[in-house]
Coordinates of C-alpha atoms in Angstrom, one line a residue:
M1 CA -10.9 15.1 10.6
K2 CA -14.2 16.5 11.8
L3 CA -15.4 20.1 12.2
Y4 CA -17.3 21.2 15.3
S5 CA -19.3 24.3 16.2
D6 CA -18.5 26.1 19.5
D7 CA -21.5 24.4 21.1
E8 CA -20.2 21.0 20.0
L9 CA -16.7 21.9 21.3
A10 CA -18.3 22.8 24.7
E11 CA -20.0 19.4 24.8
L12 CA -16.7 17.7 24.0
L13 CA -15.0 19.6 26.8
N14 CA -17.8 18.8 29.2
R15 CA -15.5 17.3 31.8
E16 CA -15.3 18.1 35.5
V17 CA -11.7 19.3 35.3
F18 CA -12.3 21.8 32.5
H19 CA -15.3 23.4 34.2
L20 CA -13.3 23.6 37.5
I21 CA -10.4 25.3 35.6
G22 CA -12.9 27.8 34.2
D23 CA -14.5 28.4 37.6
V24 CA -11.1 29.1 39.2
A25 CA -10.1 31.5 36.4
D26 CA -13.5 33.3 36.7
D27 CA -13.0 33.7 40.4
M28 CA -9.5 35.1 39.8
G29 CA -10.8 37.4 37.0
V30 CA -8.5 36.0 34.3
E31 CA -9.0 34.4 30.9
C32 CA -7.9 30.8 30.4
Y33 CA -7.8 28.5 27.3
V34 CA -6.9 24.9 26.5
V35 CA -4.4 25.2 23.6
G36 CA -2.0 23.3 21.3
G37 CA -2.0 19.5 20.7
Y38 CA -5.2 18.8 22.7
V39 CA -7.2 21.2 20.6
R40 CA -5.6 19.9 17.4
D41 CA -6.4 16.3 18.3
I42 CA -10.1 17.0 19.0
F43 CA -10.5 17.8 15.3
L44 CA -8.3 14.9 14.2
E45 CA -10.5 12.7 16.5
R46 CA -7.4 11.3 18.2
P47 CA -7.4 10.5 21.9
S48 CA -5.1 12.9 23.9
D49 CA -4.4 13.4 27.6
D50 CA -1.7 16.0 26.9
I51 CA -3.6 19.0 28.2
D52 CA -2.0 22.5 28.0
V53 CA -3.7 25.5 29.5
V54 CA -2.8 29.1 28.9
V55 CA -3.8 31.7 31.4
V56 CA -3.8 35.4 30.6
G57 CA -2.2 36.1 34.0
S58 CA -0.5 33.7 36.4
G59 CA -0.6 30.1 35.3
I60 CA 0.9 29.0 38.6
A61 CA -1.8 30.8 40.6
V62 CA -4.6 29.1 38.7
A63 CA -2.9 25.7 39.0
S64 CA -2.5 26.2 42.8
A65 CA -6.1 27.2 43.2
L66 CA -7.3 24.2 41.1
K67 CA -5.2 21.9 43.4
K68 CA -7.1 23.2 46.4
R69 CA -10.5 22.6 44.7
L70 CA -9.5 19.1 43.7
G71 CA -8.2 18.2 47.2
R72 CA -5.8 15.4 48.2
H73 CA -6.5 13.4 45.0
A74 CA -4.5 16.0 43.0
H75 CA -0.8 16.6 42.9
L76 CA 0.7 20.0 42.2
S77 CA 4.3 20.6 40.8
V78 CA 5.5 24.2 40.4
F79 CA 8.4 25.3 38.2
K80 CA 9.0 28.9 39.1
N81 CA 12.0 29.3 36.8
F82 CA 9.8 28.6 33.8
G83 CA 6.6 30.2 35.1
T84 CA 4.8 26.9 34.7
A85 CA 2.9 24.4 36.9
Q86 CA 1.5 20.9 36.5
V87 CA -1.5 19.3 38.1
K88 CA -1.9 15.6 38.1
Y89 CA -5.5 14.3 38.7
N90 CA -7.1 11.0 37.7
D91 CA -4.4 10.0 35.3
Q92 CA -4.5 13.4 33.6
E93 CA -1.6 15.8 33.4
I94 CA -2.5 19.4 33.0
E95 CA 0.2 21.9 32.2
F96 CA -0.4 25.6 33.1
V97 CA 1.5 28.6 31.8
G98 CA 0.9 32.3 31.7
A99 CA 0.4 33.9 28.3
R100 CA 3.7 35.3 27.2
R101 CA 5.7 36.9 24.4
E102 CA 9.2 35.7 23.6
S103 CA 12.3 37.1 22.0
Y104 CA 15.5 35.3 21.1
S105 CA 19.2 36.0 20.6
H106 CA 20.8 34.5 17.4
D107 CA 22.9 31.9 19.2
S108 CA 20.5 30.5 21.7
R109 CA 17.2 28.7 21.9
K110 CA 16.5 30.2 25.3
P111 CA 14.0 33.0 25.0
I112 CA 13.6 36.3 26.9
V113 CA 10.1 35.9 28.3
E114 CA 7.6 38.7 29.1
D115 CA 4.0 38.6 30.2
G116 CA 1.7 38.8 27.2
T117 CA -1.8 38.5 25.8
L118 CA -3.4 35.4 24.3
E119 CA -2.5 36.8 20.9
D120 CA 1.1 37.1 21.9
D121 CA 1.0 33.5 23.1
Q122 CA -0.5 32.2 19.9
N123 CA 2.1 34.2 17.9
R124 CA 4.9 32.2 19.6
R125 CA 3.4 28.8 18.8
D126 CA 5.3 26.7 16.3
F127 CA 2.5 25.8 13.7
T128 CA -0.9 27.1 12.9
I129 CA -2.5 23.7 13.7
N130 CA -0.9 24.0 17.2
A131 CA -1.9 27.6 17.8
M132 CA -5.7 27.1 18.2
A133 CA -7.2 27.7 21.6
I134 CA -10.6 27.0 23.2
C135 CA -11.9 29.2 26.0
L136 CA -12.7 27.6 29.4
N137 CA -14.2 30.7 31.0
K138 CA -17.9 30.1 31.8
N139 CA -19.4 32.9 29.5
R140 CA -17.3 31.8 26.5
F141 CA -16.9 28.0 27.3
G142 CA -16.1 26.1 24.1
E143 CA -15.4 29.2 21.9
L144 CA -12.6 28.5 19.4
V145 CA -9.9 31.2 18.9
D146 CA -8.1 30.5 15.7
P147 CA -6.3 33.6 14.4
F148 CA -4.1 31.8 11.9
N149 CA -6.7 29.6 10.2
G150 CA -5.2 26.5 11.8
L151 CA -8.5 24.7 11.3
A152 CA -8.3 25.3 7.5
D153 CA -4.7 24.0 7.5
L154 CA -5.8 21.0 9.5
E155 CA -8.5 20.3 6.9
D156 CA -6.2 20.8 4.0
G157 CA -3.3 18.7 5.6
I158 CA -0.9 21.6 5.6
I159 CA 2.0 22.4 8.0
A160 CA 2.6 26.2 8.2
T161 CA 3.9 28.6 10.8
P162 CA 1.8 31.3 12.4
L163 CA 4.4 34.1 11.6
E164 CA 6.9 34.4 8.8
P165 CA 8.6 31.0 8.9
G166 CA 12.1 32.3 8.9
I167 CA 11.4 34.1 12.2
T168 CA 9.8 31.0 13.7
F169 CA 12.7 28.7 12.8
S170 CA 15.4 31.2 13.6
D171 CA 13.9 31.8 17.1
D172 CA 13.8 28.1 17.8
P173 CA 15.6 25.9 15.2
L174 CA 14.2 22.7 16.8
R175 CA 10.9 23.7 15.2
M176 CA 12.4 22.7 11.9
M177 CA 12.7 19.1 13.1
R178 CA 9.2 19.4 14.6
C179 CA 7.9 20.6 11.3
I180 CA 9.0 17.5 9.5
R181 CA 8.0 15.3 12.4
F182 CA 4.4 16.6 12.4
A183 CA 4.2 16.3 8.6
T184 CA 5.4 12.7 8.8
Q185 CA 3.2 11.7 11.7
L186 CA 0.1 13.2 10.2
N187 CA 0.9 12.6 6.6
F188 CA 0.6 16.3 5.9
Q189 CA 2.4 18.5 3.3
I190 CA 4.7 21.3 4.3
E191 CA 3.5 24.6 2.9
D192 CA 5.8 26.0 0.2
E193 CA 7.0 29.1 2.0
T194 CA 7.6 27.1 5.2
F195 CA 9.6 24.5 3.3
E196 CA 11.7 27.2 1.6
A197 CA 12.5 28.5 5.1
L198 CA 13.6 25.0 6.1
E199 CA 16.1 25.1 3.2
R200 CA 17.2 28.6 4.0
M201 CA 17.6 28.1 7.8
A202 CA 18.9 24.5 7.9
D203 CA 22.3 25.5 9.2
R204 CA 20.6 26.9 12.4
I205 CA 20.0 23.3 13.6
K206 CA 23.7 23.2 14.7
I207 CA 22.8 25.1 17.9
V208 CA 20.3 22.4 19.0
S209 CA 21.5 19.7 21.3
G210 CA 21.8 16.1 20.1
E211 CA 19.4 15.0 22.8
R212 CA 16.6 17.2 21.4
I213 CA 17.3 16.1 17.8
E214 CA 17.3 12.5 18.9
V215 CA 13.8 12.8 20.4
E216 CA 12.4 14.2 17.1
L217 CA 14.3 11.7 14.9
N218 CA 12.8 8.8 17.0
K219 CA 9.3 10.2 16.6
I220 CA 9.9 10.4 12.8
M221 CA 11.3 6.9 12.9
M222 CA 8.2 5.5 14.7
S223 CA 5.8 7.2 12.3
P224 CA 3.6 4.9 10.1
H225 CA 5.8 5.9 7.1
P226 CA 9.1 7.3 8.3
S227 CA 10.6 7.4 4.8
K228 CA 8.4 10.5 4.2
G229 CA 10.2 12.3 6.9
F230 CA 13.7 11.3 5.7
V231 CA 12.9 12.5 2.2
D232 CA 11.9 15.9 3.6
L233 CA 15.0 16.0 5.8
Q234 CA 17.1 15.3 2.7
R235 CA 15.3 17.7 0.4
C236 CA 15.7 20.7 2.8
G237 CA 19.3 20.0 3.7
L238 CA 18.8 19.0 7.4
L239 CA 19.8 15.4 6.9
N240 CA 23.2 16.3 5.6
I241 CA 23.8 18.1 8.9
I242 CA 22.4 15.7 11.4
L243 CA 22.9 12.4 9.6
P244 CA 25.5 13.0 6.8
E245 CA 26.2 9.2 6.6
V246 CA 22.7 8.6 5.3
A247 CA 22.5 11.8 3.2
A248 CA 25.7 10.7 1.4
L249 CA 23.9 7.7 0.0
D250 CA 21.8 9.9 -2.3
I251 CA 24.0 9.7 -5.3
V252 CA 24.2 7.7 -8.5
E253 CA 27.5 7.5 -10.4
Q254 CA 27.9 6.4 -14.0
K255 CA 30.9 4.9 -15.6
N256 CA 31.2 3.3 -19.0
G257 CA 27.4 3.6 -19.2
R258 CA 26.9 1.6 -16.0
G259 CA 25.4 3.1 -12.8
H260 CA 24.6 1.7 -9.4
K261 CA 21.2 2.1 -7.7
N262 CA 20.5 5.1 -5.5
N263 CA 21.3 3.7 -2.1
F264 CA 19.4 6.4 -0.2
Y265 CA 16.1 5.5 -1.8
H266 CA 16.9 1.8 -1.6
T267 CA 17.5 2.4 2.2
L268 CA 14.1 4.1 2.6
E269 CA 12.4 1.2 0.7
V270 CA 14.1 -1.3 3.1
L271 CA 12.9 0.8 6.1
E272 CA 9.3 0.8 4.8
N273 CA 9.5 -3.0 4.2
V274 CA 10.7 -3.5 7.8
C275 CA 7.8 -1.2 9.1
R276 CA 5.3 -3.6 7.5
T277 CA 6.5 -6.6 9.4
E278 CA 5.5 -7.9 12.8
Q279 CA 8.9 -7.0 14.3
G280 CA 8.8 -3.6 12.6
A281 CA 7.3 -1.8 15.7
Q282 CA 10.8 -2.0 17.3
L283 CA 12.6 1.4 17.2
Y284 CA 16.1 0.0 16.9
L285 CA 15.3 -2.5 14.2
R286 CA 14.1 0.5 12.2
W287 CA 17.4 2.3 13.0
A288 CA 19.3 -0.8 11.8
A289 CA 17.3 -0.6 8.5
L290 CA 18.2 3.1 8.1
L291 CA 21.9 2.5 8.7
H292 CA 22.4 -0.9 7.1
D293 CA 24.1 0.5 4.0
I294 CA 26.0 3.6 5.4
G295 CA 29.3 1.9 4.7
K296 CA 28.7 1.9 0.9
T297 CA 29.9 5.5 0.5
K298 CA 33.3 4.6 1.8
T299 CA 33.6 1.2 0.1
K300 CA 32.4 2.1 -3.4
R301 CA 34.8 1.1 -6.1
W302 CA 34.7 0.7 -9.9
D303 CA 35.8 -2.7 -11.2
P304 CA 35.9 -2.9 -15.0
A305 CA 34.9 -6.6 -14.9
A306 CA 32.2 -6.4 -12.2
G307 CA 31.1 -2.8 -12.4
W308 CA 30.4 -0.9 -9.2
T309 CA 31.3 -2.8 -6.0
F310 CA 30.8 -2.2 -2.3
H311 CA 32.9 -4.9 -0.8
N312 CA 32.8 -5.1 3.1
H313 CA 30.4 -2.2 3.3
N314 CA 28.6 -4.1 6.1
F315 CA 31.8 -4.3 8.2
V316 CA 32.7 -0.6 7.5
G317 CA 29.2 0.5 8.3
A318 CA 29.1 -1.4 11.6
K319 CA 32.3 0.5 12.6
M320 CA 30.6 3.8 11.9
V321 CA 27.6 3.1 14.1
P322 CA 29.1 3.9 17.5
E323 CA 30.2 7.4 16.5
L324 CA 26.9 8.1 14.9
F325 CA 25.0 7.0 18.1
R326 CA 27.4 9.1 20.2
R327 CA 26.9 12.2 18.2
L328 CA 23.1 11.9 18.2
K329 CA 23.1 11.0 22.0
L330 CA 21.4 7.7 21.2
P331 CA 22.0 5.1 23.9
M332 CA 25.4 3.6 23.7
G333 CA 24.5 0.3 25.5
P334 CA 22.6 -2.8 24.2
E335 CA 20.7 -0.7 21.7
M336 CA 23.8 0.5 19.9
K337 CA 25.4 -3.0 20.0
Y338 CA 22.2 -4.5 18.5
V339 CA 22.1 -2.0 15.6
Q340 CA 25.9 -2.5 15.1
K341 CA 25.4 -6.3 15.0
L342 CA 22.6 -6.2 12.5
V343 CA 24.5 -3.8 10.2
D344 CA 27.5 -6.0 10.4
L345 CA 25.6 -9.3 9.7
H346 CA 23.0 -8.1 7.2
M347 CA 24.9 -9.5 4.2
R348 CA 25.4 -13.0 5.7
P349 CA 21.9 -14.4 5.0
Q350 CA 22.1 -13.1 1.4
V351 CA 25.5 -14.8 0.9
I352 CA 24.0 -18.0 2.2
A353 CA 20.9 -17.7 0.2
D354 CA 22.9 -16.9 -3.0
S355 CA 24.5 -20.3 -2.9
E356 CA 23.8 -23.7 -1.4
V357 CA 22.2 -23.3 2.0
T358 CA 24.6 -25.5 4.0
D359 CA 24.1 -26.6 7.6
S360 CA 27.5 -25.2 8.5
A361 CA 26.8 -21.7 7.2
V362 CA 23.5 -21.6 9.0
R363 CA 25.0 -22.8 12.3
R364 CA 27.7 -20.1 12.0
L365 CA 25.1 -17.4 11.3
L366 CA 23.0 -18.5 14.3
N367 CA 26.0 -18.5 16.5
D368 CA 26.9 -15.0 15.5
A369 CA 23.4 -13.5 15.6
G370 CA 22.2 -15.3 18.7
D371 CA 18.9 -14.1 20.0
D372 CA 18.7 -11.4 17.3
I373 CA 18.5 -13.9 14.5
D374 CA 14.8 -13.3 13.7
D375 CA 15.3 -9.6 13.5
L376 CA 18.3 -10.1 11.3
M377 CA 16.3 -12.3 8.9
T378 CA 13.5 -9.7 8.9
L379 CA 16.0 -7.0 7.9
C380 CA 17.6 -9.2 5.2
E381 CA 14.3 -10.1 3.7
A382 CA 13.3 -6.4 3.7
D383 CA 16.7 -5.7 1.9
I384 CA 15.5 -7.6 -1.2
T385 CA 14.2 -4.7 -3.3
S386 CA 15.0 -6.0 -6.7
K387 CA 12.5 -5.1 -9.4
N388 CA 13.4 -8.4 -11.1
E389 CA 10.5 -10.6 -9.7
G390 CA 12.2 -13.8 -10.7
K391 CA 15.4 -13.0 -8.9
K392 CA 13.5 -11.7 -5.9
K393 CA 11.4 -15.0 -5.7
I394 CA 14.6 -17.1 -5.7
F395 CA 16.2 -15.1 -2.9
L396 CA 13.0 -15.2 -0.8
E397 CA 12.7 -19.0 -1.3
N398 CA 16.3 -19.5 -0.2
F399 CA 15.6 -17.3 2.8
R400 CA 12.7 -19.6 3.6
M401 CA 15.1 -22.6 3.6
V402 CA 17.5 -20.7 5.8
R403 CA 14.6 -20.0 8.3
E404 CA 13.7 -23.7 8.3
K405 CA 17.2 -24.7 9.2
L406 CA 17.4 -22.0 11.8
A407 CA 14.1 -23.2 13.3
D408 CA 15.4 -26.7 13.5
L409 CA 18.6 -25.6 15.3
K410 CA 16.7 -23.4 17.7
E411 CA 14.4 -26.3 18.5
K412 CA 17.4 -28.4 19.4
D413 CA 18.7 -25.7 21.9
Y414 CA 21.3 -24.1 19.7
K415 CA 23.1 -22.4 22.6
R416 CA 24.0 -25.8 23.9
L417 CA 24.8 -27.2 20.5
L418 CA 27.0 -24.4 19.3
Q419 CA 29.2 -23.6 22.3
P420 CA 32.0 -26.3 22.8
V421 CA 31.7 -28.1 26.1
I422 CA 35.4 -27.5 26.7
D423 CA 36.0 -23.8 27.5
G424 CA 39.0 -21.5 27.6
N425 CA 39.6 -21.9 31.4
E426 CA 39.9 -25.7 31.0
I427 CA 42.3 -25.3 28.1
M428 CA 44.6 -23.0 30.1
E429 CA 44.5 -25.4 33.1
M430 CA 45.2 -28.4 30.9
F431 CA 48.3 -26.9 29.2
G432 CA 49.5 -24.6 31.9
L433 CA 48.8 -21.5 29.8
K434 CA 47.8 -17.9 30.7
P435 CA 45.4 -15.9 28.4
S436 CA 47.3 -15.8 25.1
R437 CA 47.1 -16.3 21.4
E438 CA 47.7 -20.0 21.8
V439 CA 44.6 -20.3 24.0
G440 CA 42.5 -18.4 21.4
T441 CA 43.7 -20.6 18.6
L442 CA 42.8 -23.8 20.5
K443 CA 39.3 -22.4 21.4
Q444 CA 38.7 -21.4 17.8
T445 CA 39.7 -24.9 16.6
L446 CA 37.0 -26.4 18.8
K447 CA 34.4 -23.8 17.9
D448 CA 35.0 -24.2 14.1
A449 CA 34.7 -28.0 14.5
V450 CA 31.4 -27.7 16.3
L451 CA 29.9 -25.0 14.0
D452 CA 30.9 -27.1 10.9
N453 CA 29.4 -30.1 12.6
R454 CA 32.7 -32.1 12.0
V455 CA 32.6 -33.5 15.5
E456 CA 29.8 -34.0 18.0
N457 CA 29.8 -31.4 20.8
E458 CA 30.8 -33.9 23.3
R459 CA 33.7 -34.1 25.6
E460 CA 35.6 -37.1 24.3
P461 CA 35.8 -36.3 20.6
L462 CA 36.5 -32.6 21.3
M463 CA 39.3 -33.6 23.7
Q464 CA 40.9 -35.8 21.0
L465 CA 40.8 -32.8 18.6
L466 CA 42.2 -30.4 21.2
I467 CA 45.2 -32.6 22.1
G468 CA 45.9 -33.2 18.4
K469 CA 45.9 -29.5 17.6
A470 CA 47.9 -28.6 20.7
R471 CA 50.7 -31.1 19.7
E472 CA 50.8 -29.5 16.2
M473 CA 51.5 -26.2 18.1
G474 CA 54.2 -27.9 20.3
L475 CA 52.1 -28.0 23.4
E476 CA 51.5 -31.0 25.7
P477 CA 49.1 -31.4 28.6
V478 CA 50.8 -30.4 31.9
A479 CA 50.3 -33.9 33.4
N480 CA 52.0 -35.6 30.4
A481 CA 54.8 -33.0 30.4
K482 CA 55.7 -34.1 33.9

């Protein structure tokens, strides 16, 4: 970060729109300040077009007057119920609000709002680094107002609340998620008293909607190192409330001197591995990494011969994904199905790589994964977290062989190669059948033969196979039956 004097801040704010806002406020006899994230990001030297302006008076009146000054190139939106307004001008969005004080009831995030001073407004801010303000009035243009030493916390990499943190989090429990989100995005530490309040107040998150939690979770997920956020969520108890399926992985059981690995920290290692890949910028690939082992808690068994086992945890985990997405208000369409598919299939490449890499197994994998095969392979390679370098090297070499066979299949147009040229409609017409188990059995016979490369995916050999299987089942083509 970089420190600036008031004169330097004035130079950094030397933009037409800021001077116009100050002129309008001066004409109306009110104070106005740019606040929050825009101020914070000046010192962090990060670009930001998220401009929030606090007016000690009517924010709507100042916004309306600014719109008149800017003319037809500006667009004004007024939200009277919230006492706010927005001006869009030259790809900039400027939010205006009147300085206010807020009070809350215990069971609601909706505050009782009253007009207030700049101090009142800064008191209600979530964190000290977001409570700084810079004056836009002409006689004080560029003056920093920092009553809670947010600049010092920014310099020290600390997330702390302006007021007693228990009050801040109780008033608006979503701030607990925002606390961890900012700490993750900025790679800051949460101040001790603030973290203790997170632990103490965690249960309050239950009054926050899934939609609001989802937004913060996705921002944590898309941070450079999301595992930091999930460790903090687990340490303070929030994860057990919002994502108990992941929190439950944080356990190691011992029996007869044998313990399994901590699957929570393994999961975070897999997530970090995914983030380092080219595909790792995809939000839902990161979700798949976070959820890939959630079935292990339900499938864990002790086998005296084999030790701890987690048989079918991929299948069980995949069945858990829809309810988890529904609860968190994550999208239930293609995004959920994509994550579910990757969770379900994530063991398949390992099984293939653990033995002889056969053409048949690779063809079946490609058929089931479809266009998501590259993401699946990325997840599976990230899942190799063994500290045994020799074992890890063997797995990764086998994965390389799997990728080579996959590339060869894709080059030959796998969609055409792997889908039998005789489909279910033709089977029903040929044997005079309606949709039934018999039709499914005949279709699967053809598909297995194609995937195992036992017959060419051509009409004549498949027809011979189909008629032979049908006769085993006591079926004859309709024409012959006549």
